[in-house]
PDB file of C-alpha atoms in Angstrom:
ATOM      1  CA  MET A   1     104.327  86.533  86.689  1.00 48.00           C
ATOM      2  CA  SER A   2     101.252  87.590  84.692  1.00 69.00           C
ATOM      3  CA  PHE A   3     103.376  90.111  82.738  1.00 83.00           C
ATOM      4  CA  GLU A   4     106.055  87.598  81.685  1.00 90.00           C
ATOM      5  CA  GLY A   5     106.843  87.049  78.012  1.00 93.00           C
ATOM      6  CA  HIS A   6     107.450  89.042  74.816  1.00 96.00           C
ATOM      7  CA  TRP A   7     105.202  92.068  74.262  1.00 96.00           C
ATOM      8  CA  ARG A   8     104.716  94.815  71.723  1.00 97.00           C
ATOM      9  CA  VAL A   9     103.782  98.121  73.321  1.00 97.00           C
ATOM     10  CA  ARG A  10     102.590 101.432  71.947  1.00 97.00           C
ATOM     11  CA  GLU A  11     102.839 104.332  74.385  1.00 97.00           C
ATOM     12  CA  HIS A  12     100.830 107.470  73.634  1.00 97.00           C
ATOM     13  CA  VAL A  13     102.646 110.529  75.031  1.00 97.00           C
ATOM     14  CA  PHE A  14     100.801 113.608  76.359  1.00 96.00           C
ATOM     15  CA  ASP A  15     101.996 116.869  77.894  1.00 94.00           C
ATOM     16  CA  ALA A  16     100.846 118.339  81.210  1.00 89.00           C
ATOM     17  CA  ASN A  17      97.838 119.956  79.530  1.00 89.00           C
ATOM     18  CA  GLY A  18      96.661 116.693  78.008  1.00 91.00           C
ATOM     19  CA  ARG A  19      97.849 117.538  74.493  1.00 94.00           C
ATOM     20  CA  PRO A  20      98.993 114.493  72.448  1.00 96.00           C
ATOM     21  CA  LEU A  21     102.658 114.718  71.444  1.00 97.00           C
ATOM     22  CA  GLY A  22     103.513 111.432  69.733  1.00 97.00           C
ATOM     23  CA  THR A  23     104.015 107.732  70.406  1.00 97.00           C
ATOM     24  CA  VAL A  24     106.768 105.350  71.458  1.00 97.00           C
ATOM     25  CA  LYS A  25     106.898 101.806  70.089  1.00 97.00           C
ATOM     26  CA  GLN A  26     108.466  99.357  72.486  1.00 97.00           C
ATOM     27  CA  ARG A  27     109.380  95.678  72.428  1.00 97.00           C
ATOM     28  CA  ARG A  28     109.218  94.544  76.051  1.00 97.00           C
ATOM     29  CA  ILE A  29     110.695  91.208  77.154  1.00 97.00           C
ATOM     30  CA  LEU A  30     110.258  89.932  80.722  1.00 96.00           C
ATOM     31  CA  GLU A  31     112.107  86.665  81.299  1.00 96.00           C
ATOM     32  CA  SER A  32     113.008  84.569  84.330  1.00 96.00           C
ATOM     33  CA  THR A  33     116.649  84.535  85.468  1.00 96.00           C
ATOM     34  CA  GLY A  34     116.223  82.324  88.544  1.00 95.00           C
ATOM     35  CA  VAL A  35     114.014  81.714  91.550  1.00 95.00           C
ATOM     36  CA  SER A  36     111.813  84.835  91.956  1.00 95.00           C
ATOM     37  CA  SER A  37     114.218  86.767  89.703  1.00 97.00           C
ATOM     38  CA  PHE A  38     113.493  88.359  86.328  1.00 97.00           C
ATOM     39  CA  ARG A  39     115.087  90.644  83.749  1.00 97.00           C
ATOM     40  CA  LEU A  40     113.138  93.250  81.799  1.00 97.00           C
ATOM     41  CA  THR A  41     114.493  94.406  78.439  1.00 98.00           C
ATOM     42  CA  GLN A  42     112.901  97.337  76.632  1.00 97.00           C
ATOM     43  CA  HIS A  43     113.685  98.231  73.011  1.00 98.00           C
ATOM     44  CA  CYS A  44     112.226 101.736  72.545  1.00 97.00           C
ATOM     45  CA  ALA A  45     111.599 103.696  69.333  1.00 97.00           C
ATOM     46  CA  PRO A  46     110.035 107.172  69.779  1.00 97.00           C
ATOM     47  CA  ASP A  47     108.437 108.541  66.620  1.00 96.00           C
ATOM     48  CA  ASP A  48     109.574 111.688  64.782  1.00 97.00           C
ATOM     49  CA  CYS A  49     106.967 113.840  66.546  1.00 97.00           C
ATOM     50  CA  LEU A  50     109.014 113.452  69.759  1.00 97.00           C
ATOM     51  CA  ARG A  51     112.418 114.369  68.303  1.00 95.00           C
ATOM     52  CA  ASP A  52     112.531 117.691  70.236  1.00 95.00           C
ATOM     53  CA  HIS A  53     110.957 116.256  73.403  1.00 95.00           C
ATOM     54  CA  PRO A  54     112.820 114.618  76.337  1.00 93.00           C
ATOM     55  CA  MET A  55     111.071 111.307  75.516  1.00 95.00           C
ATOM     56  CA  SER A  56     113.317 111.086  72.437  1.00 95.00           C
ATOM     57  CA  ARG A  57     116.185 110.185  74.799  1.00 93.00           C
ATOM     58  CA  PHE A  58     114.470 106.874  75.564  1.00 94.00           C
ATOM     59  CA  ALA A  59     115.400 105.569  72.114  1.00 96.00           C
ATOM     60  CA  GLY A  60     117.442 102.378  72.319  1.00 97.00           C
ATOM     61  CA  THR A  61     117.632  99.370  74.623  1.00 98.00           C
ATOM     62  CA  HIS A  62     117.225  99.511  78.405  1.00 97.00           C
ATOM     63  CA  VAL A  63     117.617  96.613  80.824  1.00 98.00           C
ATOM     64  CA  PHE A  64     116.978  96.120  84.520  1.00 98.00           C
ATOM     65  CA  ASP A  65     116.662  93.200  86.909  1.00 98.00           C
ATOM     66  CA  LEU A  66     113.801  92.720  89.318  1.00 96.00           C
ATOM     67  CA  GLN A  67     113.188  90.508  92.339  1.00 97.00           C
ATOM     68  CA  ILE A  68     109.847  89.243  93.652  1.00 96.00           C
ATOM     69  CA  ASP A  69     109.443  89.977  97.363  1.00 96.00           C
ATOM     70  CA  GLY A  70     105.912  88.937  98.373  1.00 95.00           C
ATOM     71  CA  ASN A  71     103.574  91.413  96.682  1.00 95.00           C
ATOM     72  CA  ALA A  72     106.503  93.752  96.000  1.00 96.00           C
ATOM     73  CA  ARG A  73     108.669  93.863  92.894  1.00 96.00           C
ATOM     74  CA  ARG A  74     112.150  95.288  93.554  1.00 98.00           C
ATOM     75  CA  TYR A  75     113.600  97.107  90.529  1.00 98.00           C
ATOM     76  CA  LEU A  76     117.351  96.588  90.903  1.00 97.00           C
ATOM     77  CA  GLY A  77     118.760  98.554  87.966  1.00 96.00           C
ATOM     78  CA  PRO A  78     120.706  99.527  86.075  1.00 97.00           C
ATOM     79  CA  ALA A  79     118.092 101.232  83.882  1.00 97.00           C
ATOM     80  CA  VAL A  80     115.350 101.472  86.523  1.00 97.00           C
ATOM     81  CA  VAL A  81     115.551 101.564  90.324  1.00 98.00           C
ATOM     82  CA  GLY A  82     112.415 101.449  92.460  1.00 98.00           C
ATOM     83  CA  THR A  83     109.556  99.254  93.624  1.00 97.00           C
ATOM     84  CA  GLY A  84     106.401  97.832  92.115  1.00 96.00           C
ATOM     85  CA  GLN A  85     103.495  96.404  94.057  1.00 96.00           C
ATOM     86  CA  MET A  86     100.929  93.851  92.967  1.00 96.00           C
ATOM     87  CA  LEU A  87      97.393  94.951  93.861  1.00 96.00           C
ATOM     88  CA  GLY A  88      95.573  91.657  93.621  1.00 91.00           C
ATOM     89  CA  GLU A  89      95.814  89.482  90.530  1.00 89.00           C
ATOM     90  CA  GLY A  90      96.956  91.224  87.361  1.00 92.00           C
ATOM     91  CA  THR A  91      97.213  94.830  88.593  1.00 96.00           C
ATOM     92  CA  MET A  92     100.497  96.529  89.497  1.00 96.00           C
ATOM     93  CA  TRP A  93     101.582  99.992  90.618  1.00 95.00           C
ATOM     94  CA  GLY A  94     105.226 101.106  90.420  1.00 96.00           C
ATOM     95  CA  GLU A  95     107.395 104.050  91.460  1.00 96.00           C
ATOM     96  CA  GLY A  96     111.064 104.783  91.037  1.00 97.00           C
ATOM     97  CA  VAL A  97     113.772 106.541  89.044  1.00 97.00           C
ATOM     98  CA  TRP A  98     115.449 106.223  85.643  1.00 95.00           C
ATOM     99  CA  PRO A  99     118.949 107.338  86.807  1.00 94.00           C
ATOM    100  CA  ILE A 100     120.476 107.714  83.319  1.00 89.00           C
ATOM    101  CA  PHE A 101     117.680 110.110  82.249  1.00 90.00           C
ATOM    102  CA  GLY A 102     117.284 111.947  85.550  1.00 91.00           C
ATOM    103  CA  HIS A 103     113.525 111.381  85.729  1.00 94.00           C
ATOM    104  CA  SER A 104     111.324 109.784  88.351  1.00 96.00           C
ATOM    105  CA  PHE A 105     108.210 107.823  87.408  1.00 96.00           C
ATOM    106  CA  GLN A 106     104.915 106.455  88.619  1.00 95.00           C
ATOM    107  CA  SER A 107     103.464 103.649  86.541  1.00 95.00           C
ATOM    108  CA  TYR A 108     100.689 101.107  86.282  1.00 95.00           C
ATOM    109  CA  SER A 109     100.215  97.816  84.449  1.00 95.00           C
ATOM    110  CA  VAL A 110      96.912  95.976  84.193  1.00 95.00           C
ATOM    111  CA  SER A 111      96.679  92.478  82.739  1.00 94.00           C
ATOM    112  CA  LEU A 112      93.549  91.828  80.662  1.00 92.00           C
ATOM    113  CA  ALA A 113      92.536  89.092  78.221  1.00 86.00           C
ATOM    114  CA  ASN A 114      95.442  88.920  75.747  1.00 88.00           C
ATOM    115  CA  LYS A 115      96.596  92.508  76.409  1.00 94.00           C
ATOM    116  CA  GLN A 116      97.875  94.957  79.015  1.00 96.00           C
ATOM    117  CA  LEU A 117      96.947  98.536  79.782  1.00 96.00           C
ATOM    118  CA  THR A 118     100.078 100.379  80.842  1.00 96.00           C
ATOM    119  CA  GLY A 119     101.174 103.943  81.498  1.00 94.00           C
ATOM    120  CA  GLY A 120     102.131 106.528  84.069  1.00 94.00           C
ATOM    121  CA  VAL A 121     103.962 109.792  84.576  1.00 95.00           C
ATOM    122  CA  PHE A 122     107.592 110.850  84.069  1.00 94.00           C
ATOM    123  CA  GLY A 123     108.817 113.899  85.951  1.00 93.00           C
ATOM    124  CA  THR A 124     111.534 115.669  87.884  1.00 88.00           C
ATOM    125  CA  GLY A 125     110.413 116.738  91.334  1.00 84.00           C
ATOM    126  CA  ASN A 126     106.946 118.244  90.910  1.00 82.00           C
ATOM    127  CA  ALA A 127     107.547 119.105  87.240  1.00 87.00           C
ATOM    128  CA  MET A 128     105.834 116.619  84.936  1.00 91.00           C
ATOM    129  CA  MET A 129     107.752 115.743  81.778  1.00 94.00           C
ATOM    130  CA  ALA A 130     105.213 113.443  80.117  1.00 95.00           C
ATOM    131  CA  GLN A 131     102.083 111.426  80.738  1.00 95.00           C
ATOM    132  CA  ILE A 132     102.028 107.969  79.157  1.00 96.00           C
ATOM    133  CA  VAL A 133      98.905 106.002  78.209  1.00 97.00           C
ATOM    134  CA  GLY A 134      99.715 102.723  76.529  1.00 97.00           C
ATOM    135  CA  VAL A 135      98.595  99.269  75.464  1.00 97.00           C
ATOM    136  CA  ALA A 136     100.533  96.037  75.013  1.00 97.00           C
ATOM    137  CA  GLN A 137      99.827  92.765  73.222  1.00 96.00           C
ATOM    138  CA  PRO A 138     101.824  89.535  72.988  1.00 95.00           C
ATOM    139  CA  GLU A 139     104.403  89.600  70.218  1.00 94.00           C
ATOM    140  CA  THR A 140     103.731  87.448  67.158  1.00 91.00           C
ATOM    141  CA  GLU A 141     105.471  86.894  63.827  1.00 89.00           C
ATOM    142  CA  GLU A 142     103.214  89.516  62.242  1.00 89.00           C
ATOM    143  CA  ASP A 143     104.420  93.124  62.155  1.00 87.00           C
ATOM    144  CA  ILE A 144     101.411  94.454  64.072  1.00 91.00           C
ATOM    145  CA  TRP A 145     101.588  97.087  66.791  1.00 95.00           C
ATOM    146  CA  PRO A 146      98.696  97.660  69.204  1.00 95.00           C
ATOM    147  CA  GLU A 147      97.250 101.120  69.694  1.00 94.00           C
ATOM    148  CA  LEU A 148      94.538 102.807  71.687  1.00 96.00           C
ATOM    149  CA  SER A 149      91.728 104.438  69.731  1.00 96.00           C
ATOM    150  CA  GLY A 150      88.121 105.477  70.162  1.00 96.00           C
ATOM    151  CA  PRO A 151      86.539 107.865  72.675  1.00 97.00           C
ATOM    152  CA  TYR A 152      88.624 109.220  75.536  1.00 96.00           C
ATOM    153  CA  ARG A 153      85.705 109.196  77.992  1.00 96.00           C
ATOM    154  CA  PRO A 154      83.935 106.056  79.300  1.00 97.00           C
ATOM    155  CA  GLN A 155      80.518 107.762  79.132  1.00 96.00           C
ATOM    156  CA  ASP A 156      81.002 108.126  75.379  1.00 96.00           C
ATOM    157  CA  VAL A 157      81.338 104.345  75.137  1.00 97.00           C
ATOM    158  CA  CYS A 158      78.484 103.327  77.460  1.00 97.00           C
ATOM    159  CA  SER A 159      76.530 105.014  80.264  1.00 97.00           C
ATOM    160  CA  LEU A 160      76.506 101.872  82.465  1.00 97.00           C
ATOM    161  CA  TRP A 161      79.629  99.948  83.500  1.00 98.00           C
ATOM    162  CA  THR A 162      79.746  96.948  85.855  1.00 97.00           C
ATOM    163  CA  GLY A 163      82.454  94.800  87.392  1.00 97.00           C
ATOM    164  CA  THR A 164      84.321  94.486  90.663  1.00 97.00           C
ATOM    165  CA  LEU A 165      85.790  96.757  93.332  1.00 97.00           C
ATOM    166  CA  SER A 166      88.618  95.291  95.428  1.00 97.00           C
ATOM    167  CA  LEU A 167      89.697  96.762  98.754  1.00 97.00           C
ATOM    168  CA  ILE A 168      93.413  96.228  99.266  1.00 97.00           C
ATOM    169  CA  GLU A 169      95.725  96.644 102.261  1.00 97.00           C
ATOM    170  CA  PRO A 170      98.832  98.860 101.988  1.00 96.00           C
ATOM    171  CA  ASP A 171     100.945  95.692 101.670  1.00 94.00           C
ATOM    172  CA  GLY A 172      99.026  94.694  98.519  1.00 95.00           C
ATOM    173  CA  SER A 173      96.882  91.919 100.013  1.00 95.00           C
ATOM    174  CA  VAL A 174      93.212  91.862  98.968  1.00 97.00           C
ATOM    175  CA  VAL A 175      90.772  92.311 101.866  1.00 97.00           C
ATOM    176  CA  THR A 176      87.517  91.843  99.971  1.00 97.00           C
ATOM    177  CA  THR A 177      85.982  92.216  96.522  1.00 97.00           C
ATOM    178  CA  HIS A 178      82.462  93.537  95.820  1.00 97.00           C
ATOM    179  CA  PRO A 179      80.314  93.827  92.695  1.00 97.00           C
ATOM    180  CA  VAL A 180      80.096  97.446  91.547  1.00 97.00           C
ATOM    181  CA  HIS A 181      77.779  99.339  89.196  1.00 97.00           C
ATOM    182  CA  ARG A 182      78.815 102.687  87.699  1.00 97.00           C
ATOM    183  CA  GLN A 183      76.229 104.938  86.031  1.00 97.00           C
ATOM    184  CA  TYR A 184      77.338 107.991  84.028  1.00 97.00           C
ATOM    185  CA  SER A 185      75.324 111.146  83.461  1.00 94.00           C
ATOM    186  CA  ASN A 186      77.168 113.819  81.454  1.00 91.00           C
ATOM    187  CA  ASP A 187      80.185 114.796  83.606  1.00 92.00           C
ATOM    188  CA  SER A 188      79.070 112.827  86.691  1.00 95.00           C
ATOM    189  CA  TRP A 189      79.120 109.180  87.638  1.00 96.00           C
ATOM    190  CA  THR A 190      77.767 107.164  90.566  1.00 96.00           C
ATOM    191  CA  ASP A 191      79.383 104.006  91.940  1.00 96.00           C
ATOM    192  CA  GLN A 192      77.232 101.596  93.949  1.00 95.00           C
ATOM    193  CA  PHE A 193      78.972  98.854  95.937  1.00 94.00           C
ATOM    194  CA  ASP A 194      78.651  97.129  99.318  1.00 91.00           C
ATOM    195  CA  GLY A 195      75.683  99.292 100.323  1.00 90.00           C
ATOM    196  CA  GLN A 196      77.514 102.526  99.483  1.00 90.00           C
ATOM    197  CA  VAL A 197      76.598 105.156  96.908  1.00 93.00           C
ATOM    198  CA  ARG A 198      79.447 107.455  95.799  1.00 92.00           C
ATOM    199  CA  THR A 199      78.911 110.203  93.227  1.00 94.00           C
ATOM    200  CA  ALA A 200      81.700 112.126  91.487  1.00 93.00           C
ATOM    201  CA  THR A 201      81.135 115.311  89.493  1.00 94.00           C
ATOM    202  CA  ILE A 202      83.741 117.080  87.349  1.00 93.00           C
ATOM    203  CA  GLU A 203      83.354 120.701  86.315  1.00 90.00           C
ATOM    204  CA  PRO A 204      84.432 120.372  82.653  1.00 86.00           C
ATOM    205  CA  THR A 205      86.152 123.742  82.271  1.00 83.00           C
ATOM    206  CA  SER A 206      88.227 123.886  85.466  1.00 85.00           C
ATOM    207  CA  GLY A 207      88.499 120.158  86.200  1.00 83.00           C
ATOM    208  CA  THR A 208      87.270 120.738  89.760  1.00 90.00           C
ATOM    209  CA  LEU A 209      86.066 117.471  91.305  1.00 88.00           C
ATOM    210  CA  GLN A 210      83.447 116.896  93.999  1.00 89.00           C
ATOM    211  CA  ILE A 211      82.822 113.523  95.653  1.00 87.00           C
ATOM    212  CA  ARG A 212      79.664 112.770  97.612  1.00 85.00           C
ATOM    213  CA  ASN A 213      79.238 109.563  99.616  1.00 77.00           C
ATOM    214  CA  HIS A 214      75.840 108.999 101.195  1.00 71.00           C
ATOM    215  CA  MET A 215      77.604 107.679 104.331  1.00 65.00           C
ATOM    216  CA  HIS A 216      79.470 110.985 104.867  1.00 68.00           C
ATOM    217  CA  GLU A 217      77.858 114.297 105.757  1.00 69.00           C
ATOM    218  CA  GLN A 218      80.389 116.549 104.028  1.00 75.00           C
ATOM    219  CA  PRO A 219      81.343 116.319 100.344  1.00 81.00           C
ATOM    220  CA  GLU A 220      84.991 115.813  99.426  1.00 87.00           C
ATOM    221  CA  THR A 221      86.682 118.329  97.139  1.00 90.00           C
ATOM    222  CA  GLY A 222      89.368 117.693  94.566  1.00 93.00           C
ATOM    223  CA  VAL A 223      90.804 118.187  91.092  1.00 93.00           C
ATOM    224  CA  SER A 224      91.062 116.151  87.915  1.00 93.00           C
ATOM    225  CA  ARG A 225      93.102 116.118  84.711  1.00 93.00           C
ATOM    226  CA  ARG A 226      92.468 114.153  81.541  1.00 94.00           C
ATOM    227  CA  CYS A 227      95.242 112.916  79.241  1.00 94.00           C
ATOM    228  CA  GLY A 228      93.632 110.974  76.437  1.00 95.00           C
ATOM    229  CA  TRP A 229      92.273 107.664  77.717  1.00 97.00           C
ATOM    230  CA  SER A 230      93.560 108.373  81.242  1.00 96.00           C
ATOM    231  CA  LEU A 231      91.875 110.491  83.932  1.00 95.00           C
ATOM    232  CA  GLU A 232      93.824 111.568  87.013  1.00 94.00           C
ATOM    233  CA  LEU A 233      91.818 112.251  90.172  1.00 94.00           C
ATOM    234  CA  GLU A 234      92.709 113.666  93.582  1.00 94.00           C
ATOM    235  CA  TRP A 235      90.368 114.609  96.429  1.00 92.00           C
ATOM    236  CA  VAL A 236      90.530 115.381 100.152  1.00 91.00           C
ATOM    237  CA  ALA A 237      88.189 115.270 103.137  1.00 87.00           C
ATOM    238  CA  ALA A 238      88.209 117.252 106.365  1.00 83.00           C
ATOM    239  CA  ASP A 239      88.884 114.111 108.450  1.00 84.00           C
ATOM    240  CA  GLY A 240      92.371 113.652 106.974  1.00 87.00           C
ATOM    241  CA  LEU A 241      91.469 111.291 104.126  1.00 89.00           C
ATOM    242  CA  HIS A 242      93.365 112.113 100.919  1.00 93.00           C
ATOM    243  CA  THR A 243      92.760 110.029  97.784  1.00 94.00           C
ATOM    244  CA  ARG A 244      94.917 109.981  94.656  1.00 94.00           C
ATOM    245  CA  GLY A 245      93.928 107.905  91.682  1.00 91.00           C
ATOM    246  CA  PHE A 246      93.573 107.470  87.979  1.00 93.00           C
ATOM    247  CA  GLU A 247      91.420 105.694  85.422  1.00 96.00           C
ATOM    248  CA  ALA A 248      92.636 103.969  82.255  1.00 96.00           C
ATOM    249  CA  LEU A 249      90.233 103.216  79.403  1.00 97.00           C
ATOM    250  CA  ASP A 250      90.359 100.763  76.522  1.00 97.00           C
ATOM    251  CA  SER A 251      87.488 102.012  74.364  1.00 96.00           C
ATOM    252  CA  CYS A 252      87.814  99.373  71.647  1.00 93.00           C
ATOM    253  CA  ASP A 253      87.525  96.245  73.798  1.00 94.00           C
ATOM    254  CA  GLY A 254      85.554  97.873  76.614  1.00 95.00           C
ATOM    255  CA  HIS A 255      87.749  97.886  79.721  1.00 96.00           C
ATOM    256  CA  LEU A 256      87.910 100.579  82.397  1.00 97.00           C
ATOM    257  CA  VAL A 257      90.365 100.207  85.284  1.00 97.00           C
ATOM    258  CA  THR A 258      90.801 102.557  88.228  1.00 96.00           C
ATOM    259  CA  ILE A 259      93.305 102.621  91.088  1.00 96.00           C
ATOM    260  CA  HIS A 260      92.569 104.847  94.102  1.00 95.00           C
ATOM    261  CA  ARG A 261      95.359 105.139  96.702  1.00 96.00           C
ATOM    262  CA  GLN A 262      93.899 106.376  99.993  1.00 95.00           C
ATOM    263  CA  TYR A 263      96.001 108.210 102.592  1.00 96.00           C
ATOM    264  CA  ARG A 264      94.908 109.168 106.085  1.00 93.00           C
ATOM    265  CA  ASN A 265      97.014 111.803 107.850  1.00 92.00           C
ATOM    266  CA  HIS A 266      99.623 111.285 105.103  1.00 92.00           C
ATOM    267  CA  GLN A 267      99.942 107.526 105.730  1.00 95.00           C
ATOM    268  CA  LEU A 268      98.842 105.013 103.099  1.00 95.00           C
ATOM    269  CA  ALA A 269      95.651 103.497 104.487  1.00 96.00           C
ATOM    270  CA  GLY A 270      94.423 101.351 101.599  1.00 96.00           C
ATOM    271  CA  ILE A 271      93.862 100.981  97.866  1.00 97.00           C
ATOM    272  CA  GLU A 272      90.767 100.509  95.732  1.00 96.00           C
ATOM    273  CA  VAL A 273      90.961  98.753  92.368  1.00 97.00           C
ATOM    274  CA  LEU A 274      87.928  98.820  90.053  1.00 97.00           C
ATOM    275  CA  ARG A 275      87.793  96.678  86.901  1.00 97.00           C
ATOM    276  CA  LEU A 276      84.732  97.483  84.776  1.00 97.00           C
ATOM    277  CA  THR A 277      83.185  96.514  81.444  1.00 97.00           C
ATOM    278  CA  PRO A 278      80.274  98.138  79.592  1.00 97.00           C
ATOM    279  CA  GLY A 279      76.692  97.210  80.441  1.00 89.00           C
ATOM    280  CA  ASP A 280      75.695  94.291  82.667  1.00 69.00           C
ATOM    281  CA  SER A 281      78.476  91.931  81.585  1.00 49.00           C
ATOM    282  CA  HIS A 282      81.517  91.274  83.776  1.00 44.00           C
ATOM    283  CA  GLU A 283      85.150  90.929  82.673  1.00 45.00           C
TER     284      GLU A 283
END
């Protein structure tokens, strides 16, 4: 597994309005226990800023087993129960429940050169408890903890980003991968890939999102929400297409990753994964 080993993680915690609340330091150990079987151990230490927040309850050690099942990762408990899914090489999406805390979660992990971008959302029903945006690096003998810093927005790092866009089946298998160019202009950006031109515009005050694709007559309407280095996106079209996604940014080393989960008539139809770096260079 690309996420195997000993990692140091710093999770930046935000509330539903995108306000930073504090951080959680975590030692994360993923080790093999047999054929296609692993155990994940998390040693968590929330900082003092979170002492009156539900995230303070995550202090301590939490362990769960997981089983590889094709592109799926079965979280077998006791700490976490749910399913992860590999979306091509080095990108994973997960959903499930922390039974002892009474919270559900959606999470992502993206493997990069010598680090991971990680994060997600904790909640109960439709009520969000916390948004997590984090970074992980391999553990060494030095007492060094990674952290995210720098601009929250990709356009404040570079106006042009390039890389790849992978189209993925609902079962996690990659259909095809195309080069992609993204050009920012203030609160808008345009993606060009495989002969398509898709422009997204965010109204900065309300977060209202509009998507225009030159292959579609009608624009798609949606909403957005920024929490630090993460941007959540959701938009719908009149033909039954409903897209939910997010972007995670590493400003310091120049990585931007997006996952768009596309539903048609409420059924998962496919996933897009974009992995971008600033300028004309590729990851």
